[in-house]
Coordinates of C-alpha atoms in Angstrom, one line a residue:
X1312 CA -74.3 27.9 -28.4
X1313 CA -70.9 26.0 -27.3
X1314 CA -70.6 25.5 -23.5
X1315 CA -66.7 26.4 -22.2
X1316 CA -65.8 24.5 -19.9
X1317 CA -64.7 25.8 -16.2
X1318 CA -63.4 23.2 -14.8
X1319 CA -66.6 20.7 -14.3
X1320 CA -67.3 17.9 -17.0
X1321 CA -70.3 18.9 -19.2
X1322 CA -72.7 16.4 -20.4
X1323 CA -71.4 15.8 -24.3
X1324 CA -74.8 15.7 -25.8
X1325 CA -75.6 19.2 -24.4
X1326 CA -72.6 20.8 -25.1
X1327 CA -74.3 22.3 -28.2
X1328 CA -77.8 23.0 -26.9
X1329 CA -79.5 25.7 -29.3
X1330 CA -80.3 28.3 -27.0
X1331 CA -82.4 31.7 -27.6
X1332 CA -82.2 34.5 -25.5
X1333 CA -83.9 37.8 -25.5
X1334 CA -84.3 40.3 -23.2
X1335 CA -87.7 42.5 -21.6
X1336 CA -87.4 45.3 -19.2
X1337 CA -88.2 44.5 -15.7
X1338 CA -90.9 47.1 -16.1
X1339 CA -92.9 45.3 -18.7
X1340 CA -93.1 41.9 -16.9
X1341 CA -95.3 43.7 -14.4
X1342 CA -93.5 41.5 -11.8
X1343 CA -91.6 43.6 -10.0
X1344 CA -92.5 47.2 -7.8
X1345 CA -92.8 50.9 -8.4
X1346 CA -90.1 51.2 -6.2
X1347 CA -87.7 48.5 -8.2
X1348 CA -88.5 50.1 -11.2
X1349 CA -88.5 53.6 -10.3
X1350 CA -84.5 52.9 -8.8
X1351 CA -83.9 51.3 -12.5
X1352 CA -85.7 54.2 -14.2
X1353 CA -83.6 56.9 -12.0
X1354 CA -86.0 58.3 -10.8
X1355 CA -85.6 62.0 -9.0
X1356 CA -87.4 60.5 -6.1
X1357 CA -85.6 58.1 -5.1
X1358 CA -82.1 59.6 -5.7
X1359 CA -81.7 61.3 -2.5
X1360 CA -81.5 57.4 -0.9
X1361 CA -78.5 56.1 -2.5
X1362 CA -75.0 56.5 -3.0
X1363 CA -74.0 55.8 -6.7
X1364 CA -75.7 55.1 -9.8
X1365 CA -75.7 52.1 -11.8
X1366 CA -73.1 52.6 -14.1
X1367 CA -69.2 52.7 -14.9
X1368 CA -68.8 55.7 -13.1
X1369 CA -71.1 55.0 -10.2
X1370 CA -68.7 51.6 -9.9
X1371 CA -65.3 54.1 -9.8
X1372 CA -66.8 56.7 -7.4
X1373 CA -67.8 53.2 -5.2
X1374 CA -64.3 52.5 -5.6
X1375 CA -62.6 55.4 -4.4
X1376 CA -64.7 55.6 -1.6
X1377 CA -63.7 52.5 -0.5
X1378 CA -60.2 53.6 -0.7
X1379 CA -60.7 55.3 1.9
X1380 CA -62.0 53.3 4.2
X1381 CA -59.4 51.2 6.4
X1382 CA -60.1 47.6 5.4
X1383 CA -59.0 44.5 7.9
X1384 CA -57.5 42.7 4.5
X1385 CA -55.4 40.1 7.2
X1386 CA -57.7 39.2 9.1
X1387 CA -60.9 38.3 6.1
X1388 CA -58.4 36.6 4.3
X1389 CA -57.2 34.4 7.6
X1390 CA -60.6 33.8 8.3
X1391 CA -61.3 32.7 5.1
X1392 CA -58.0 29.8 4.8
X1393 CA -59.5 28.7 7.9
X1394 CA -63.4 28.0 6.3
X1395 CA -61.7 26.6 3.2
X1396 CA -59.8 24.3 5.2
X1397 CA -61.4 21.1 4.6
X1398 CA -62.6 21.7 0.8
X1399 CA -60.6 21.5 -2.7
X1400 CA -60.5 24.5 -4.1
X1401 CA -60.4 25.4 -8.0
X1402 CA -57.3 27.0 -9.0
X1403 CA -59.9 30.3 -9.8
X1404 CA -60.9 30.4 -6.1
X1405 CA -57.7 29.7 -4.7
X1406 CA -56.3 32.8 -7.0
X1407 CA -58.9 35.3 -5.6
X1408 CA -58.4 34.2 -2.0
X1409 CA -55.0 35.8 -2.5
X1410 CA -56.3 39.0 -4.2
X1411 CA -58.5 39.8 -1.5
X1412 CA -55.1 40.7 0.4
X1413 CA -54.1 43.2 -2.1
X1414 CA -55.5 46.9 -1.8
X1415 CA -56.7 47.1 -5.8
X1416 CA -58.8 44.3 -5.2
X1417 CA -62.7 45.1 -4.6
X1418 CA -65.7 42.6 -4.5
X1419 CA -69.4 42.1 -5.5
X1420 CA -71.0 41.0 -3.3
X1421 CA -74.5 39.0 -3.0
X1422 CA -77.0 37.9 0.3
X1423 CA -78.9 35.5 0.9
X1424 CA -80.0 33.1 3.6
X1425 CA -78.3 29.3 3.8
X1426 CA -81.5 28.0 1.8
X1427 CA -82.0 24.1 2.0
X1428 CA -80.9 23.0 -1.6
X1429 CA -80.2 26.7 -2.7
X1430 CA -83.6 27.4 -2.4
X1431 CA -85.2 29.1 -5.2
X1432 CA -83.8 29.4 -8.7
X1433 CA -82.8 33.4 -8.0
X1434 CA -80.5 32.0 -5.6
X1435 CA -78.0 31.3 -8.7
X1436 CA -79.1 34.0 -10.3
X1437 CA -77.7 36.3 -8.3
X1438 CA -74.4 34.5 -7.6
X1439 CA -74.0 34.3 -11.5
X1440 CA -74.8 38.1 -11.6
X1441 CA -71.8 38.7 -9.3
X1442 CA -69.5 36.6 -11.1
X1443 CA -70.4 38.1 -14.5
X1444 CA -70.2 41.7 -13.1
X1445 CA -66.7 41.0 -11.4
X1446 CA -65.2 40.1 -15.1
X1447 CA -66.4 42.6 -17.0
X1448 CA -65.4 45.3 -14.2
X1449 CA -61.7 43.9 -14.9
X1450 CA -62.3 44.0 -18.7
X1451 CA -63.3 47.6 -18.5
X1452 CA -61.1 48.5 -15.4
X1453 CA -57.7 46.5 -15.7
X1454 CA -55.5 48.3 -13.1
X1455 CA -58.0 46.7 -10.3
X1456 CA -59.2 43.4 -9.3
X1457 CA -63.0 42.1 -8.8
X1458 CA -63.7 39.0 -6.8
X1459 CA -67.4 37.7 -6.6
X1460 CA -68.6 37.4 -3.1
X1461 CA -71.8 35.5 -1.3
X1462 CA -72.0 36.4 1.7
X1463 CA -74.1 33.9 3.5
X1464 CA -77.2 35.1 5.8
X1465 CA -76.4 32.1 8.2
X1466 CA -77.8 33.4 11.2
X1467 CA -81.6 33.9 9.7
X1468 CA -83.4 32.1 11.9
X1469 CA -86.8 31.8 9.2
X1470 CA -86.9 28.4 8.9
X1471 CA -90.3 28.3 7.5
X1472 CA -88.7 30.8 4.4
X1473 CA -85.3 28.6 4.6
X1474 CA -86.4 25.4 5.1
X1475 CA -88.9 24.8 2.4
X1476 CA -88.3 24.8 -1.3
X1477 CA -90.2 23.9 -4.5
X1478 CA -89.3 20.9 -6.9
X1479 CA -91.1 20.5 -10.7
X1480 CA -94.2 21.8 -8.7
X1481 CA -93.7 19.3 -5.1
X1482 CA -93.6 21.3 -2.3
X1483 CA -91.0 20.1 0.4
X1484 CA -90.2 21.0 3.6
X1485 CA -87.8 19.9 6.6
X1486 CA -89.7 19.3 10.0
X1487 CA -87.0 19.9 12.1
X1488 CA -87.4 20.5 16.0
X1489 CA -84.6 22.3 15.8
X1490 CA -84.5 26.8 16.9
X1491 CA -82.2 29.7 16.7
X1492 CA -79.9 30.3 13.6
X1493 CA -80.6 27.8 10.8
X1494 CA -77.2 28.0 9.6
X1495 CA -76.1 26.2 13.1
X1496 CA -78.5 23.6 12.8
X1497 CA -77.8 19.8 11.8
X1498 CA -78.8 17.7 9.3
X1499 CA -80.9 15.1 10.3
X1500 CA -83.1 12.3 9.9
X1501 CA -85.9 14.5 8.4
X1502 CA -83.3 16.2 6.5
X1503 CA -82.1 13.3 4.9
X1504 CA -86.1 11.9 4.1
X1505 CA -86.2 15.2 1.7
X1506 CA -83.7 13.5 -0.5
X1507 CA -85.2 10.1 -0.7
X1508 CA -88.2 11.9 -1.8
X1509 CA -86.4 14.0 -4.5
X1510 CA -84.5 11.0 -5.8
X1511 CA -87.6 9.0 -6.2
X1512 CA -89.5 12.1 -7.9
X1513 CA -86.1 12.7 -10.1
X1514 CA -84.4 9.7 -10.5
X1515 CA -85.6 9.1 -14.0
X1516 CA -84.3 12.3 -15.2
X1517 CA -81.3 12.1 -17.5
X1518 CA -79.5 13.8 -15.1
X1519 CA -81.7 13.6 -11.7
X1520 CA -79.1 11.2 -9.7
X1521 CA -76.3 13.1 -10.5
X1522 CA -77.9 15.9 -8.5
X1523 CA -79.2 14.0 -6.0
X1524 CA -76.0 12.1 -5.8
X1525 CA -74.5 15.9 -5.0
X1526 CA -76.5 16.3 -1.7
X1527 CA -76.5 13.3 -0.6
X1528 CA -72.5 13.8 -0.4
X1529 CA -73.0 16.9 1.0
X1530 CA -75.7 17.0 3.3
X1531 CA -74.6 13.8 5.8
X1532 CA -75.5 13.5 9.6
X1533 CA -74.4 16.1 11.8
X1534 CA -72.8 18.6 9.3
X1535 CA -74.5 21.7 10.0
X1536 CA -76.6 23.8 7.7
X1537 CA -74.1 26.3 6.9
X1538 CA -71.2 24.2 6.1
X1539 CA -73.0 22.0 3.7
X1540 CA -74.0 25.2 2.2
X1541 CA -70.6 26.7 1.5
X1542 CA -69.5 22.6 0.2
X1543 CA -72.7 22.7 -2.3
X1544 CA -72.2 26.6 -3.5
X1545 CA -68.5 25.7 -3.7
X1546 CA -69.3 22.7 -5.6
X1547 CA -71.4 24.6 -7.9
X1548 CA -69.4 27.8 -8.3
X1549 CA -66.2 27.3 -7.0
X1550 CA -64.6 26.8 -10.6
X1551 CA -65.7 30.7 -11.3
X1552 CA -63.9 32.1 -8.5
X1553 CA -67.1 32.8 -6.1
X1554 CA -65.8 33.2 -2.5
X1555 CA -68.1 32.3 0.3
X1556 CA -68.2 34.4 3.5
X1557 CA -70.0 33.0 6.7
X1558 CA -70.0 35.7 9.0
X1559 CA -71.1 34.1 11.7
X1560 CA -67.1 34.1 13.2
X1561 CA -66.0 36.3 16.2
X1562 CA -62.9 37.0 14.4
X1563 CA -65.2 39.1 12.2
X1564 CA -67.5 40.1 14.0
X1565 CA -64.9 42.1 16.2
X1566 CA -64.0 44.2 13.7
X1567 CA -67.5 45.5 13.6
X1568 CA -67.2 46.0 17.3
X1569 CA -67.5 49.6 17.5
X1570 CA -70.1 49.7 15.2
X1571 CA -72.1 47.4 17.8
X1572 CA -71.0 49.4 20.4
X1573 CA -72.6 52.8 19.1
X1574 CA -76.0 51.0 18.6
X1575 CA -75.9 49.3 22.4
X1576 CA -75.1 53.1 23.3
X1577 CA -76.8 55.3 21.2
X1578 CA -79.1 53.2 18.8
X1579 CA -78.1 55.3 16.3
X1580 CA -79.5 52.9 13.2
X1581 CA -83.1 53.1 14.3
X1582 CA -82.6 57.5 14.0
X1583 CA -80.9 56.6 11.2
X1584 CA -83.4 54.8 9.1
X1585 CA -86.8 56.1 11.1
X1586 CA -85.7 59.8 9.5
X1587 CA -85.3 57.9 5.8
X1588 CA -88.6 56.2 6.4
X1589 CA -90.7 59.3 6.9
X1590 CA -89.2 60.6 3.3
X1591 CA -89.6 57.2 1.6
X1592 CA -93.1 56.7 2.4
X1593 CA -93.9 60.0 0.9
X1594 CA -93.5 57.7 -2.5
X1595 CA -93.7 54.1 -1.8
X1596 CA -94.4 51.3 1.0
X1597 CA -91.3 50.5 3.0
X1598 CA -89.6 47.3 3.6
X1599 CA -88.2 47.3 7.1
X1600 CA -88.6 49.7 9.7
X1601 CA -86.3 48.1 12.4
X1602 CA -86.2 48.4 16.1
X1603 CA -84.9 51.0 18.7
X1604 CA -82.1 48.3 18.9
X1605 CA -81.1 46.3 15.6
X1606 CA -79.3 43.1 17.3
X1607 CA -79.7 40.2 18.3
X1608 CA -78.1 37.8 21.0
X1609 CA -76.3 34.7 19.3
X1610 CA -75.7 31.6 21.4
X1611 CA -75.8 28.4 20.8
X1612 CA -79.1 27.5 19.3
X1613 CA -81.0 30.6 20.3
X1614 CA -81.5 34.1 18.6
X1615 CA -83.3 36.5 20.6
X1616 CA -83.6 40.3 20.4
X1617 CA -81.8 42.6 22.7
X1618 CA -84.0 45.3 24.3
X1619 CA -83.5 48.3 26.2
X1620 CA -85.6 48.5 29.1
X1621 CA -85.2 51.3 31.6
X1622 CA -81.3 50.9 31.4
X1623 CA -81.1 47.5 31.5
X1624 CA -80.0 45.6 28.2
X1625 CA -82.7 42.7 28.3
X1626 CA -82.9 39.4 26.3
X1627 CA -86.2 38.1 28.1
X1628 CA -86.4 35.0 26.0
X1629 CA -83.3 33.5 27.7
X1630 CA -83.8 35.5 31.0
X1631 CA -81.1 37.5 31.3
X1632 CA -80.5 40.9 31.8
X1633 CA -77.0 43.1 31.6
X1634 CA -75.8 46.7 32.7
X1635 CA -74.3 48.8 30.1
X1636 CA -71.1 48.2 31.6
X1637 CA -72.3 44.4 31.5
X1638 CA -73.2 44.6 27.8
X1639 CA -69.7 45.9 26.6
X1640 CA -68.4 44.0 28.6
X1641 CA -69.8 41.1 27.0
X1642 CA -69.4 42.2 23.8
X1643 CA -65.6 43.2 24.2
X1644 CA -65.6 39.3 25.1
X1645 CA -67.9 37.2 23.2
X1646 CA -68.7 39.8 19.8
X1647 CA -69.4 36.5 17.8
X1648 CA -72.7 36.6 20.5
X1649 CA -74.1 39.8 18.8
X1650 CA -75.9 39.5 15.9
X1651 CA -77.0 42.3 13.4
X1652 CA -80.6 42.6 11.9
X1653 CA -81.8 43.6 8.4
X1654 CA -81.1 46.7 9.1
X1655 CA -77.3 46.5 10.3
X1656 CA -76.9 43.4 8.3
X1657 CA -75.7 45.4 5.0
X1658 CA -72.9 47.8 7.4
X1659 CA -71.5 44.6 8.5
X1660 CA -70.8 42.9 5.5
X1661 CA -69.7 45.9 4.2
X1662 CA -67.3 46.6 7.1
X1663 CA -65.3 43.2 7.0
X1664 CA -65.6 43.0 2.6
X1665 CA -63.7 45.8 0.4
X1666 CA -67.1 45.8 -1.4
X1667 CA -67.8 48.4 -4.2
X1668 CA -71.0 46.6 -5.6
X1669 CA -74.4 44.6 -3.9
X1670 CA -76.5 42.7 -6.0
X1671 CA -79.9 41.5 -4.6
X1672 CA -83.7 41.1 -5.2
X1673 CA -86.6 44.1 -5.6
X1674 CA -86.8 43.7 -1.6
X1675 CA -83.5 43.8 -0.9
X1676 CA -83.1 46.9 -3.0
X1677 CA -86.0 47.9 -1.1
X1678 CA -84.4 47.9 2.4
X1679 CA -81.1 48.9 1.4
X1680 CA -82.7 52.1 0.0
X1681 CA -83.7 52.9 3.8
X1682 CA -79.9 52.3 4.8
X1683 CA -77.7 55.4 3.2
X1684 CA -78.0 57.4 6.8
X1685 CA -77.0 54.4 8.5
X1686 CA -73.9 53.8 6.6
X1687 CA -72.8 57.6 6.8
X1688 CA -73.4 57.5 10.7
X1689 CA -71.3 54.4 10.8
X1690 CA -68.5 56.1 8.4
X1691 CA -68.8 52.9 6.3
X1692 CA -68.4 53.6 2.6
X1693 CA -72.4 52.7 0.6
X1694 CA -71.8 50.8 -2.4
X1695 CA -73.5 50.6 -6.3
X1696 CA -76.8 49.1 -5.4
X1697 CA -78.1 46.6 -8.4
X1698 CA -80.7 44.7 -8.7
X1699 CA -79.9 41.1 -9.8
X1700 CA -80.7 39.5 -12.7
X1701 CA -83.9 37.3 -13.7
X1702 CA -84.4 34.2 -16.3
X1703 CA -87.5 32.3 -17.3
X1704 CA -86.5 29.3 -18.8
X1705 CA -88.6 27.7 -21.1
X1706 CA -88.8 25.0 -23.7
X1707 CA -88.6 25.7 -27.7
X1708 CA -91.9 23.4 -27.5
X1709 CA -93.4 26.3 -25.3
X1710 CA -92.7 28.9 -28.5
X1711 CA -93.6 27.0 -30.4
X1712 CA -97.6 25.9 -29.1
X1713 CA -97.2 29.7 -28.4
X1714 CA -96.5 31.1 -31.9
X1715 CA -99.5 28.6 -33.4
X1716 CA -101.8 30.8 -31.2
X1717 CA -100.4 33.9 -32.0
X1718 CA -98.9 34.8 -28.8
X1719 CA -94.8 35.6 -28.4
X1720 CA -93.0 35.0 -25.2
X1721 CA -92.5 38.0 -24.5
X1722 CA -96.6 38.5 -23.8
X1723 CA -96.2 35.6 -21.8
X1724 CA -95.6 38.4 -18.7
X1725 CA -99.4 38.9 -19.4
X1726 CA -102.8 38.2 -17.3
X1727 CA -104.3 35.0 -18.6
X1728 CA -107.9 37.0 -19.6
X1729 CA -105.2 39.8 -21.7
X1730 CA -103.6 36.6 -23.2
X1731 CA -107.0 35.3 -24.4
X1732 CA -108.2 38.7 -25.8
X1733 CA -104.7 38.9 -28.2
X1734 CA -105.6 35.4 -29.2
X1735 CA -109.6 36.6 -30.3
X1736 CA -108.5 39.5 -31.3
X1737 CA -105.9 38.1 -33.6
X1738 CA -107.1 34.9 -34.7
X1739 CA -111.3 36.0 -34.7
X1740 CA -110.9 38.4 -37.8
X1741 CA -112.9 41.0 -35.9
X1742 CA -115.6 38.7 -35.9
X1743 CA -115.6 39.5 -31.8
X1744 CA -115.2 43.3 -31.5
X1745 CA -116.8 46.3 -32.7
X1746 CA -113.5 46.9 -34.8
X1747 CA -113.7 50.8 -34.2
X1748 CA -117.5 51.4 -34.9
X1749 CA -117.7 53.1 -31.1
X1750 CA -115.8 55.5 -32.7
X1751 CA -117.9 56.4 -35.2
X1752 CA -121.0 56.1 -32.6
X1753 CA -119.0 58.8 -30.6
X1754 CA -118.0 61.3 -33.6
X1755 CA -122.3 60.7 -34.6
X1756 CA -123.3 61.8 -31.2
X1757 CA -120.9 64.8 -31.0
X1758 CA -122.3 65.9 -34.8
X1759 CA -126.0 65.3 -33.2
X1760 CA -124.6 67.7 -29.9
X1761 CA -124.0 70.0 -32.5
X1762 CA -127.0 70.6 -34.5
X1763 CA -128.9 70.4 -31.0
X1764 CA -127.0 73.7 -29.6
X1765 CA -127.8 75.4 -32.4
X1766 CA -131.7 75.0 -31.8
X1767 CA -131.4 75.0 -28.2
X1768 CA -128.1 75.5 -25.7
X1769 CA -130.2 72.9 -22.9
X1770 CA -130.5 70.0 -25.3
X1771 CA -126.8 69.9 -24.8
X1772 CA -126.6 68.0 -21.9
X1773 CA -129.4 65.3 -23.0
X1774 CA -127.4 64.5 -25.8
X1775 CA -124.1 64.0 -23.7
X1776 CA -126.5 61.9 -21.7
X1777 CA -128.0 59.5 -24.4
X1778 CA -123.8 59.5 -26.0
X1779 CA -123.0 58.1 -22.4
X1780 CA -125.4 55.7 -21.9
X1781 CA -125.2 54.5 -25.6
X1782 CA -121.8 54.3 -25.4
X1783 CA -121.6 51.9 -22.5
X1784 CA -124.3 49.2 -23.7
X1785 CA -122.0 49.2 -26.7
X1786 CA -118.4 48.5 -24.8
X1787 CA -120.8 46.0 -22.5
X1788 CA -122.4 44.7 -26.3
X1789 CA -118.2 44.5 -27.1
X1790 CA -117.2 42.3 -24.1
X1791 CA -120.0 40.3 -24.3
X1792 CA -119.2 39.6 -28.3
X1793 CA -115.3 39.1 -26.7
X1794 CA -116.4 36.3 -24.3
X1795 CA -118.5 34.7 -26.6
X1796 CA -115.5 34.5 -28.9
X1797 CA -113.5 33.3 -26.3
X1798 CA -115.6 30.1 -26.1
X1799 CA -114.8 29.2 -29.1
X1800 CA -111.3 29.8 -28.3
X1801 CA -111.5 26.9 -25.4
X1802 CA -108.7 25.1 -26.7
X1803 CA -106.0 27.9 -27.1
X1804 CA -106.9 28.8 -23.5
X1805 CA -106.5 25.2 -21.9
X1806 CA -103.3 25.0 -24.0
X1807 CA -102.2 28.6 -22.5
X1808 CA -103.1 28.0 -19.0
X1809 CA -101.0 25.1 -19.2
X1810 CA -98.0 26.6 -20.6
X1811 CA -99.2 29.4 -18.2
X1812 CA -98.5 26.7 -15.2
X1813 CA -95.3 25.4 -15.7
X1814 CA -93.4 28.7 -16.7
X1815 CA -95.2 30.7 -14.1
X1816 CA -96.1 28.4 -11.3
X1817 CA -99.0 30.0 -8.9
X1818 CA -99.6 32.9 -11.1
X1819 CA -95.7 33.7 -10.2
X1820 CA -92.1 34.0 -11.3
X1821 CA -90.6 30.8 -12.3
X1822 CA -87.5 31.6 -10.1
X1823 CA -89.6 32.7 -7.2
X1824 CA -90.7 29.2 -6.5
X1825 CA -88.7 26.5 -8.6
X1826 CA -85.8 25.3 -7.2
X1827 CA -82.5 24.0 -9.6
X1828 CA -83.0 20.2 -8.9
X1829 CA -85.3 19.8 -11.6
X1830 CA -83.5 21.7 -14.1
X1831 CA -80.2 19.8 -13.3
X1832 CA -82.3 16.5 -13.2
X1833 CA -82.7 17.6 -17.1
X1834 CA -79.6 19.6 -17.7
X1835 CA -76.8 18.4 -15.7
X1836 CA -73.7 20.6 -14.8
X1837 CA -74.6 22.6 -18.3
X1838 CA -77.3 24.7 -16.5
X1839 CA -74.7 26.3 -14.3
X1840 CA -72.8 27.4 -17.9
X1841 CA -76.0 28.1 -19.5
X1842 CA -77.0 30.6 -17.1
X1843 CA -73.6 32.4 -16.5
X1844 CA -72.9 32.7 -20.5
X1845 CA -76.4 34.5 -20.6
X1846 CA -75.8 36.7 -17.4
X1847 CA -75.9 40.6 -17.6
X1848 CA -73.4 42.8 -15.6
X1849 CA -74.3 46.4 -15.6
X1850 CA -77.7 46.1 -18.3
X1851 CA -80.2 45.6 -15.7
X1852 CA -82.9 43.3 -18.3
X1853 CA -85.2 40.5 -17.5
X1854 CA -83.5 37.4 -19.5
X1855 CA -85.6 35.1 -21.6
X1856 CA -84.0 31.4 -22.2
X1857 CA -85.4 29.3 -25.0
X1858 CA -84.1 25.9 -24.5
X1859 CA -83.9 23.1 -27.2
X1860 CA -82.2 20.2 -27.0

């Protein structure tokens, strides 16, 4: 596979890294919900709860919907030459900036919280899915534009989910004193510690202080959480065009002011989604249920819930307490001090983007599912829901110790104990199982039934009663015979469980708990390429990277 470069230096001697890729549905990894898999299935059950479906037409009814739906162009794009104002930007990025003022131009958009060092792998995952998605729309529809959007959930105050991440198998995690939104919070001195680890744990990796060398000029003293994020993401995936949006701005958050103002006065959302609950759960478990009001107050480094309380408009953590005409008043003033949940979250990025597309994870899908009746109270146009795309990388050593036991990596999805059955069965010669002799144990008791009716109808049931109890000392005879052979299989199954470890850490995804550094540290800048040259758009499969070097 050649590497093209987009506009950061690649590493020479992995410029030609022999790469295989292969694909497995979501549904076979056993990974990932009912629900998940249901929404990629297309299911009848769950087609009431969205909008458009997963394919070139769903992506044109999305867009003229969202031709219809006055879009604030001016003031995004403003906003936007104001948060780039400090950083270089690739010619790619500068060049969408300006389509984002024209009315053909739509974007994909992605979510997800201002993790400390991205976070988990998915975090690029789903960036590169929005990237990858935006160029082929333009391939397949020219007369438009598609820019790839992360939209940055900067006001998450979960720093125990945003503050920890997971490093070739080292947990680390900041020990800040600091509350409220993470994406205001500072970097310091604890901050800083996290990188002294990393560099000593990847230091010695071909690449391990290039990456490290990346956030320590990024994350320095003071900068806060969200603005080291959009440098690093910039840094990352600036040369592809991605535009980051931190919507924590009062500029933006103004022209969702009405929207706020409808749940302040009517709570319409929590209606909204409690009616799509009761459906939903007739199938499957739901993700969010929200509150009788979704916002929260934003100020400084505090993020408490608003409540309604007889009349008054209560944030009891901070002691105060407004009037409705306090409340609108307040908001009319200071909107940048309101602060949507999960379950307005989506209508407000989707009010300030011209988004026709949202790519996110089997819980996001799961949540957004519950959100159709909010967007159509709102009048705010629903987009193509997808869910994003997923990678194990592995090693061509891994096949390899894998293909000497008779196991593919495509079984790899498997339970350990139906790993080490394959392996006996395959590699025992049916020394271990009863190689379809229960069968014939089975058809010999029916023939027995048989001559017994014909002597005596009531011998019938004895005989279905010696054929069950026979048959079940024969499976337990069978699994006995399996573990035996498993013993002498002890080898095969440390060499699996190993394997087993590092591609699925904790008996999980891969890009549920590793985080990029140690795949740069190995790498360097070609990961970035590697993954986006192997991302889907509209196929909706579970990628399988096998990596030699």
């Amino acid at each position: 596979m050649q590497l093209k470069n987009k506009g950061f230096k690649l590493p020479l001697q992995y410029c030609c890294m022999e790469v295989n890729a292969t694909t497995i549905a979501y549904e076979q990894t056993g990974y990932f919900s009912k629900l998940a898999t249901d929404y990629l299935n297309g299911s009848e059950a769950l087609r009431p709860f969205y909008q458009h479906p997963v394919s070139i037409d769903g992506i044109k009814a999305s867009i003229e919907a969202r031709k219809q739906f006055a879009q604030q162009r001016g003031i995004l794009t403003t906003e936007l030459k104001q948060q780039y104002s400090t950083l270089q930007l690739h010619q790619n990025l500068a060049t969408n900036l300006a389509l984002l003022n024209n009315d053909n131009c739509f974007t994909i958009t992605t979510a997800h919280q201002p993790n400390i060092f991205t976070g988990p792998l998915y975090f690029l995952y789903k960036i590169l899915h929005a990237i990858k998605l935006a160029e082929n729309l333009k391939k397949q529809l020219p007369e438009y534009d598609f820019v790839p959007v992360y939209y940055m959930g900067s006001e998450d105050a979960d720093l125990d989910e945003i503050g920890t991440f997971t490093s070739d198998g080292v947990k680390y995690q900041w020990k800040t004193k600091q509350t409220g939104a993470v994406g205001r919070m500072k970097v310091d001195k604890e901050f800083l510690q996290i990188i002294a680890y990393l560099r000593g744990q990847l230091g010695v990796r071909p690449f391990g202080n290039d990456i490290i060398d990346l956030f320590s000029r990024i994350y320095t003293t003071g900068k806060t959480i969200q603005e080291a994020t959009l440098e690093l993401v910039n840094e990352l995936f600036g040369a592809y065009g991605l535009v980051v949006v931190i919507p924590d701005n009062a500029s933006l958050k103004k022209l969702f002011h009405s929207v706020v103002e409808k749940e302040l006065t009517e709570g319409f959302s929590h209606t909204a989604v409690s009616e799509t609950i009761i459906a939903l759960e007739k199938h499957y478990k739901v993700q969010a249920g929200g509150r009788a009001l979704n916002l929260f107050y934003l100020v400084d480094d505090k993020r408490e819930r608003i409540e309604l309380i007889n009349g008054i408009y209560e944030v009891k953590a901070l002691g105060l307490r407004f009037s409705t005409q306090e409340i609108l008043k307040e908001l009319e003033t200071y909107p940048e001090r309101f602060s949507a949940n999960v379950i307005l979250r989506g209508a407000f990025q989707e009010t300030i983007l011209p988004g026709i597309a949202f790519i996110g994870g089997g819980g996001e899908l799961a949540y957004w599912l519950e959100l159709k009746k909010v967007f159509e109270a709102a009048n705010i146009p629903y987009p193509v829901l997808l869910l994003r795309n997923s990678f194990l990388i592995a090693e061509a050593a891994h096949q390899q110790k894998l293909e000497s036991i008779g196991l593919s990596m495509h079984e790899l999805f498997l339970p350990i104990h139906e790993l080490m059955n394959l392996v006996v069965a395959r590699n025992g010669n049916g020394r271990y199982q009863l190689n379809g002799q229960l069968a014939g144990v089975q058809e010999l008791y029916d023939r027995i039934a048989e001559l017994a009716t014909q002597t005596d109808n009531s011998l019938t049931a004895h005989v279905a009663s010696l054929k069950a109890k026979a048959v079940k000392r024969l499976q337990e005879l069978e699994k006995k015979m399996l573990r035996a052979g498993k013993r002498k299989f002890e080898a095969e199954q440390r060499q699996l469980q190993k394997i087993k470890s590092v591609l699925f850490p904790g008996d999980s995804l891969q890009e549920r708990v590793e985080n990029l550094s140690a795949f740069y540290a190995k790498y360097g800048g070609a990961l970035i390429e590697l993954l986006y040259t192997h991302s889907l758009s509209l196929e909706q499969q579970f990628v399988l990277l096998t990596v030699s070097q």
